[in-house]
Coordinates of C-alpha atoms and ligand atoms in Angstrom, one line a residue:
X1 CA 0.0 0.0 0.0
X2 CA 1.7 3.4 -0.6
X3 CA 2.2 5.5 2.0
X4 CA -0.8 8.2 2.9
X5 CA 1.3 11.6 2.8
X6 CA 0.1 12.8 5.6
X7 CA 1.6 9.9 8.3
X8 CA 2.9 11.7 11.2
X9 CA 6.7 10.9 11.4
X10 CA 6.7 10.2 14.9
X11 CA 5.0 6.4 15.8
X12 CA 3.4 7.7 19.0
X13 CA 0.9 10.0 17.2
X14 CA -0.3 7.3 14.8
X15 CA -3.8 6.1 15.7
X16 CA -6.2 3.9 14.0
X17 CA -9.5 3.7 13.3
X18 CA -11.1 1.0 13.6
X19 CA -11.2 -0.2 9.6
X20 CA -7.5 -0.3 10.5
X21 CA -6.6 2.7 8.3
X22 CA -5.2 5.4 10.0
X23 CA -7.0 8.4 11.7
X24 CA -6.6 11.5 10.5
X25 CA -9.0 14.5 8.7
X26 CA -12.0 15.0 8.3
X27 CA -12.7 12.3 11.4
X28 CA -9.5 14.3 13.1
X29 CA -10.1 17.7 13.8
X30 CA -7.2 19.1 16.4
X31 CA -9.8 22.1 16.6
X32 CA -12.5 20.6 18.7
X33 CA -10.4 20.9 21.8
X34 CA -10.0 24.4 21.0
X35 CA -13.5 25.8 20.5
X36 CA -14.8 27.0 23.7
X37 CA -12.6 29.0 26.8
X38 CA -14.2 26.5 29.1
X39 CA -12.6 23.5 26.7
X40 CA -9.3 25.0 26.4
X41 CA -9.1 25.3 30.5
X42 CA -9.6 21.7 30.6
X43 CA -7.0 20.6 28.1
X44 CA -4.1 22.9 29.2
X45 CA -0.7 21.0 30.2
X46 CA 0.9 23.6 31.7
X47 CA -0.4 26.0 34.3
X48 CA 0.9 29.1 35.8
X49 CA 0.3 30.2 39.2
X50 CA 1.7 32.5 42.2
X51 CA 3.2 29.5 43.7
X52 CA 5.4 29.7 40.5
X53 CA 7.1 33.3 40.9
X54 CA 9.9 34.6 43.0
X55 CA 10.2 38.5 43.1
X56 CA 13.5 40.3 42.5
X57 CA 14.0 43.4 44.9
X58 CA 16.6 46.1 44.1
X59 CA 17.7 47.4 48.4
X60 CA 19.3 51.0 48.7
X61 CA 20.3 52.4 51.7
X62 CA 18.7 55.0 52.9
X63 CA 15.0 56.0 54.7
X64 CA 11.5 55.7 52.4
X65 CA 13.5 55.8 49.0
X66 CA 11.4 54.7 46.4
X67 CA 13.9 55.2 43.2
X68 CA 12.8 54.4 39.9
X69 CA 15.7 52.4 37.5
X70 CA 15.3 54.0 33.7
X71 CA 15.6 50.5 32.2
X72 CA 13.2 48.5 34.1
X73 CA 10.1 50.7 33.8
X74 CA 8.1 49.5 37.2
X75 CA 11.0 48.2 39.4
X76 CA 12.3 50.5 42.1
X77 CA 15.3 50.4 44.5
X78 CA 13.8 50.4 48.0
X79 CA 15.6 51.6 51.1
X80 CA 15.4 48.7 53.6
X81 CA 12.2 50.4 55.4
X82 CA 10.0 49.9 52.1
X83 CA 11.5 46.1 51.8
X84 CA 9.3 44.4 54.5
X85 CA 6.1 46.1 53.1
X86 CA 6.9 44.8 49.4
X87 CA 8.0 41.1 50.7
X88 CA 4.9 41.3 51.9
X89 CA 2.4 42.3 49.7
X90 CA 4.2 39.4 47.3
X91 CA 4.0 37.0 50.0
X92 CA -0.2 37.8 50.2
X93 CA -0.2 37.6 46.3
X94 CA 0.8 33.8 46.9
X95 CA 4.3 34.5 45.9
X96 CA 6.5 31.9 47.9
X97 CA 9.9 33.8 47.7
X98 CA 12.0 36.7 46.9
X99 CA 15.3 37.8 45.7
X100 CA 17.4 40.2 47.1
X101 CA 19.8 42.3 45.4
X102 CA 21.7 45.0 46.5
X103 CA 22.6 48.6 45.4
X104 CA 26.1 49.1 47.5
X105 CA 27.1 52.8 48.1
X106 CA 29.6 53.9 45.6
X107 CA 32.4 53.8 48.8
X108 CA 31.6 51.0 50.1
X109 CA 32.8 49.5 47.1
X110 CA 36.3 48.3 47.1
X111 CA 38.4 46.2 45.1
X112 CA 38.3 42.9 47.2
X113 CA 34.1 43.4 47.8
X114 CA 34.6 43.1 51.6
X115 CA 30.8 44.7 52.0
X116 CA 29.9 41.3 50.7
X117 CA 30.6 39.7 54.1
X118 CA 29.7 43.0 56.5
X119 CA 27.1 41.6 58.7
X120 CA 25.4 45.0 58.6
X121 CA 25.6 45.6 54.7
X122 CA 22.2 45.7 52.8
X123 CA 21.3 42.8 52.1
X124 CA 21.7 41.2 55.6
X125 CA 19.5 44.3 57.1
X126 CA 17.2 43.5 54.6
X127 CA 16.6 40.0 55.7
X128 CA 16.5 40.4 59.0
X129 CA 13.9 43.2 58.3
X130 CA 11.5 40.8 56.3
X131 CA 12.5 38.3 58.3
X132 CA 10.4 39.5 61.5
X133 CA 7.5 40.7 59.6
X134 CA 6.8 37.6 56.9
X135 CA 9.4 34.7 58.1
X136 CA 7.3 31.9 55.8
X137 CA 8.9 34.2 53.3
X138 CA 11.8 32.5 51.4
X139 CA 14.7 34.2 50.9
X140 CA 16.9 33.7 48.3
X141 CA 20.3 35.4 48.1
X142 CA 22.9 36.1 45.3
X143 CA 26.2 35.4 46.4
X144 CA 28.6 36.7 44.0
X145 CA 31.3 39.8 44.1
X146 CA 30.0 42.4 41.6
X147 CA 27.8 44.7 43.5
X148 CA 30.9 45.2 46.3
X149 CA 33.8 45.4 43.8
X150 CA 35.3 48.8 42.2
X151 CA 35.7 47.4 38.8
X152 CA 32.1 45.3 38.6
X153 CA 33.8 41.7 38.6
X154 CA 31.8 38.5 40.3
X155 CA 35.4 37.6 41.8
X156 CA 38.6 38.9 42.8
X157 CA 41.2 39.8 40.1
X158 CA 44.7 40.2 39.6
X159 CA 44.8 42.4 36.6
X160 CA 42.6 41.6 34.0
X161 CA 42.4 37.4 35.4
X162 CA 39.2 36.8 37.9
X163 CA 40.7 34.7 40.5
X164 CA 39.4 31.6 41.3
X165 CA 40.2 29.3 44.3
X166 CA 41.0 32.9 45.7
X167 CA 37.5 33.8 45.1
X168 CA 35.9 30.7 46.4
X169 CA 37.0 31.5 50.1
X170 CA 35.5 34.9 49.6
X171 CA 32.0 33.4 48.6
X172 CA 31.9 31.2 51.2
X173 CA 32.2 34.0 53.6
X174 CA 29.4 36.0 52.2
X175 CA 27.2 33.1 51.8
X176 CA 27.8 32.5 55.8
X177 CA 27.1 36.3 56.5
X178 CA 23.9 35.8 54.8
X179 CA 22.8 33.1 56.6
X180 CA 24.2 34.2 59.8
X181 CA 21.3 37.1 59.1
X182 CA 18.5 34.6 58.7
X183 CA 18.7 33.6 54.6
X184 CA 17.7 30.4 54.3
X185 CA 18.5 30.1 50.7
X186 CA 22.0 30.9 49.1
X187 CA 22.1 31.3 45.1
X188 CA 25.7 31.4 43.9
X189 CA 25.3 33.5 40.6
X190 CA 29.5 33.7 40.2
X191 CA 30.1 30.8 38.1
X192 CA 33.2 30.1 39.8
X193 CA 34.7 26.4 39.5
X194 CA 33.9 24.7 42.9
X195 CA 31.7 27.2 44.5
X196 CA 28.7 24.9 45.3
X197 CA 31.1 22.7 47.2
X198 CA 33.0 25.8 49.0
X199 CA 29.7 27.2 50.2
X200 CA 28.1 23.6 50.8
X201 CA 31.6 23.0 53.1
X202 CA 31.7 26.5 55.2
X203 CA 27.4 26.3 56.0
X204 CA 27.6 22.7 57.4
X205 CA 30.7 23.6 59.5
X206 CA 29.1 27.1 60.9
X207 CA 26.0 25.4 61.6
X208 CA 24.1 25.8 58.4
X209 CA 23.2 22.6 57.0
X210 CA 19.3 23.5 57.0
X211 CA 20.3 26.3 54.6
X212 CA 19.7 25.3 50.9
X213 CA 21.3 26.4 47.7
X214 CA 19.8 27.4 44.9
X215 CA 22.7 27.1 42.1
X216 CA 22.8 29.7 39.1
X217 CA 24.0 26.5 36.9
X218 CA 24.0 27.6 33.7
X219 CA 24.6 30.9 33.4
X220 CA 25.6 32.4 30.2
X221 CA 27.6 35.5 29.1
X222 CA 24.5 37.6 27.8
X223 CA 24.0 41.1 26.6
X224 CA 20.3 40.8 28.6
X225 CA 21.7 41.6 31.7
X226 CA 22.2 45.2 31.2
X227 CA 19.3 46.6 33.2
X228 CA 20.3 45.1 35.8
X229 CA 24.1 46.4 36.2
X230 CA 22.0 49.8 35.6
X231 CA 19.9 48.5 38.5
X232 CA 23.0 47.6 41.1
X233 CA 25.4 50.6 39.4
X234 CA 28.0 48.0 38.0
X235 CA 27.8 48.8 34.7
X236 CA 29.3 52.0 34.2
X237 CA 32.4 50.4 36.2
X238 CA 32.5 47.1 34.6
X239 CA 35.7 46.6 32.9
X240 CA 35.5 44.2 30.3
X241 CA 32.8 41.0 30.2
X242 CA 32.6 38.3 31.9
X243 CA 33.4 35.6 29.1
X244 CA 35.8 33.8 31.0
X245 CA 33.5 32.0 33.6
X246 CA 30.0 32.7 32.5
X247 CA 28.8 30.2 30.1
X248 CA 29.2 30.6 26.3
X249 CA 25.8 31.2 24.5
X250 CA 26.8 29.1 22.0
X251 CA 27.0 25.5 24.2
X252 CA 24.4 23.3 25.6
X253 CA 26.0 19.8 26.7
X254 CA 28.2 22.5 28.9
X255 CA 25.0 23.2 30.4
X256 CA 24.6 19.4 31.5
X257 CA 28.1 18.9 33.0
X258 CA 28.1 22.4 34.8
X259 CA 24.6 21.3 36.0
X260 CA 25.8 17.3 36.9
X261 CA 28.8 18.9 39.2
X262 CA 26.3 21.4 41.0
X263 CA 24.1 18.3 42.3
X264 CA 27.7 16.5 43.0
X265 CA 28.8 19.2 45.0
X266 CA 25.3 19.6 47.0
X267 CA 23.2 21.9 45.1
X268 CA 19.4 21.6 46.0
X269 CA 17.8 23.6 43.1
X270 CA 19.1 24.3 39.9
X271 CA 18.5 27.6 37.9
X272 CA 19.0 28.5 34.4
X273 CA 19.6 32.0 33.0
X274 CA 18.6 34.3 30.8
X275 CA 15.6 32.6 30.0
X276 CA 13.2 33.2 27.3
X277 CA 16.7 32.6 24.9
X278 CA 17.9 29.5 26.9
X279 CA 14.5 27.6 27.2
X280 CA 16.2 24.2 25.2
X281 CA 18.5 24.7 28.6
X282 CA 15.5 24.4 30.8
X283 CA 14.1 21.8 29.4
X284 CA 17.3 19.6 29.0
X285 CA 18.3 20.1 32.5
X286 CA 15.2 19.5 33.9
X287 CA 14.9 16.5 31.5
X288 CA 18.2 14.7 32.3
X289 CA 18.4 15.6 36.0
X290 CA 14.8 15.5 37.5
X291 CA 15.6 18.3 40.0
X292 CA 14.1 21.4 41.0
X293 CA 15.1 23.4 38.3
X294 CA 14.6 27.5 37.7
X295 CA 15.2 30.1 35.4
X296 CA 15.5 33.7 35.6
X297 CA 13.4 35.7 33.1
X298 CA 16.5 38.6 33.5
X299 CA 16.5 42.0 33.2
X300 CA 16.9 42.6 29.4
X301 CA 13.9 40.3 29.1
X302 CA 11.7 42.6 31.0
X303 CA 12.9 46.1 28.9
X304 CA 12.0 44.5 25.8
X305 CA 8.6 43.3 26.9
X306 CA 8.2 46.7 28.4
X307 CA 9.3 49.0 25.7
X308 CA 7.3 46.7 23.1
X309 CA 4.3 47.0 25.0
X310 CA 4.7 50.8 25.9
X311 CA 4.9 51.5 21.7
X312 CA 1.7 49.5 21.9
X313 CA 3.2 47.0 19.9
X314 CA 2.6 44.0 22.1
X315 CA -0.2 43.6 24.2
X316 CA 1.1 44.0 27.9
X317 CA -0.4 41.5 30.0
X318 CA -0.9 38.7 27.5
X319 CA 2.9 38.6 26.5
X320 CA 3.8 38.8 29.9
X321 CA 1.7 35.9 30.6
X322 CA 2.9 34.0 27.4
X323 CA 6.7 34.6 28.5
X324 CA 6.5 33.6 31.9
X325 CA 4.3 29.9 30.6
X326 CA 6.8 28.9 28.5
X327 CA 9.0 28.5 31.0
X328 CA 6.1 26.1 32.5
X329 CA 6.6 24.3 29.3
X330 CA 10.1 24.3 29.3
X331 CA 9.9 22.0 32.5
X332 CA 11.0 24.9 34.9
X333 CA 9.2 24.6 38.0
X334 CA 9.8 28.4 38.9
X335 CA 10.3 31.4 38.1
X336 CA 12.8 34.6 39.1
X337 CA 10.8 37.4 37.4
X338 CA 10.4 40.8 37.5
X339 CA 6.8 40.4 36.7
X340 CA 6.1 38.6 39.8
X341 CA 3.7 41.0 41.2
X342 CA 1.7 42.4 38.7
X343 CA 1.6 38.6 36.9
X344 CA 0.6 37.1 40.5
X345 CA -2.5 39.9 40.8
X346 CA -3.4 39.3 37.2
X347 CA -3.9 35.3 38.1
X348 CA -5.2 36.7 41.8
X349 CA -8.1 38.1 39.0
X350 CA -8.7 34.9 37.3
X351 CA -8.4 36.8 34.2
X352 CA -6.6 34.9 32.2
Ligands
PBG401 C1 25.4 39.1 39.5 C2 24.1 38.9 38.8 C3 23.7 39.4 37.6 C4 22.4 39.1 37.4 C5 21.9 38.4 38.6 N1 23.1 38.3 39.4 C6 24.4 40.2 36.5 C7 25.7 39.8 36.0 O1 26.1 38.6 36.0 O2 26.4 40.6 35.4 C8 21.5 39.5 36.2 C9 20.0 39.5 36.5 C10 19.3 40.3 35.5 O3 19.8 40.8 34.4 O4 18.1 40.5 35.7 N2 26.3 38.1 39.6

């Protein structure tokens, strides 16, 4: 019998009818399932919800400082005052965590990023601060150099090289500050070799070992994180990129072994980032490793959403909605976005 044209290639989508010839059009019609909202609802793989999102916040110092950041249109910098009220208002949105990022006064930067393991800097206040107001709260915290250094790097340097082994004991210091000040979850974002381990190794000796980590796996050397060194001030004193220890946008199987030595070395969760461009990531890391697996929708992703939907070339709230889904689809069970509130009171509204 020659072959009907139409045969799907793959085997698992061939069904039969029951002449034995294959079903397909006019007794197929994929539409059917698509006809009414109430029929779509019921068909729908993926779902998002609050429970997936995790809420970025931008800390200044400072007393009821509210400061806009030009490339983020709708994210502020908050003094620590204004954090606890924001945490909260996620937290009643059904948003299960935040993430904390901080915007270090210009002198308080130095070349060795010592702030990053003041026990008074920023961030810690911060914690602390949401800490006694919403403490079901998670809270999720970058440990990495660049918002404490003078010249923007994730590590120490000597010259133009980012240290690494150097760098490591540094982390591991900051990531104990953090949980010293009540974080219970510690996301290295540095892409140092051995970090997971380091920071694994110093919280079980100081007592730590119910404090998680949340490892920024695979994270790639991207032009979409400009809004955010606006956001922190490191990129107008960023000297040259970051090539030589974040990921190379061009590899995927690097993904996988960066992602295979994180769970070796201890890491509980697993993120991915950017995300919208690195959603074959998500989806093979969550695929191969079965583990709780993140990505960060990142700042660059936000500004062109933004600025698309300010021209009124996009529709706002349905891209949004449509971004933050496919990383649903992906296989991501989570979120980091900066949408997280008003994508959480949109789905609060059953709208969509
Ligand atoms: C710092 C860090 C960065 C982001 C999160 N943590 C920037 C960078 O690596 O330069 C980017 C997040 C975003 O763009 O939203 N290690």
């Amino acid at each position: 019998m020659p072959k009907p044209n139409n045969t799907l290639s793959s085997e698992k989508f061939t069904a039969f009818t029951d002449s034995g010839t294959e079903a397909r059009f006019p007794i197929v019609r994929m539409r059917r399932n698509r006809s009414s909202g109430s029929v779509r609802r019921l068909v729908a793989e993926n779902h998002l919800t609050p429970n997936d999102l995790i809420l970025p916040i931008f800390v200044i110092n400072g007393k009821n400082r509210c400061e806009p950041i030009a490339s983020m249109p709708g994210i502020d910098r908050l003094s620590i005052d204004l954090v606890p009220q924001c945490a909260e208002a996620a937290f009643k949105l059904g948003i299960p965590a935040v993430a904390l990022f901080p915007c270090t006064d210009q002198e308080l930067k130095t070349a060795d990023g010592r702030e990053a393991f003041n026990p008074n800097n920023l961030i810690c206040r911060a914690i602390r601060s949401i800490k006694k107001t919403t403490p079901e709260l998670v809270i999720i915290c970058d440990v990495a150099l660049d918002p404490y250094t003078t010249h923007g790097q994730d590590g120490l340097i000597d010259g133009e090289v980012v240290l690494n082994d150097e760098t490591l004991e540094v982390l591991a210091k900051q990531a104990i500050t953090q949980a010293d000040a009540g974080c219970d979850t510690i996301a290295p974002s540095d892409m140092m070799d051995g970090r997971v381990c380091a920071i694994r190794k110093a919280l079980d000796t100081d007592g730590f070992k119910q404090v998680r980590i949340m490892s920024y796996s695979a994270k790639y050397a991207s032009a979409f994180y400009g809004p955010f060194r606006d956001a922190i001030g490191s990129q107008i004193i960023l000297r040259g990129d970051k090539k030589t220890y974040q990921m190379d946008p061009a590899n995927s199987d690097e993904a996988l072994r960066e992602a295979a030595l994180d769970i070796a070395e201890g890491a509980d969760m697993l993120l991915v980032k950017p995300g919208m461009p690195y959603l074959d990531i998500v989806h093979q890391i969550k695929n191969t490793f079965h583990m709780p697996t993140f990505v960060y929708q990142v700042s660059g992703e936000y500004a062109m959403l933004k600025a698309a939907a300010q021209n009124g070339w996009i529709d706002h709230d349905t891209a949004m909605l449509e971004a933050l889904l496919s990383f649903k689809r992906a296989g991501a069970d989570g979120v980091i976005s900066y949408y997280a509130l008003e994508a959480a009171a949109l789905l609060d509204q059953n709208l969509f």
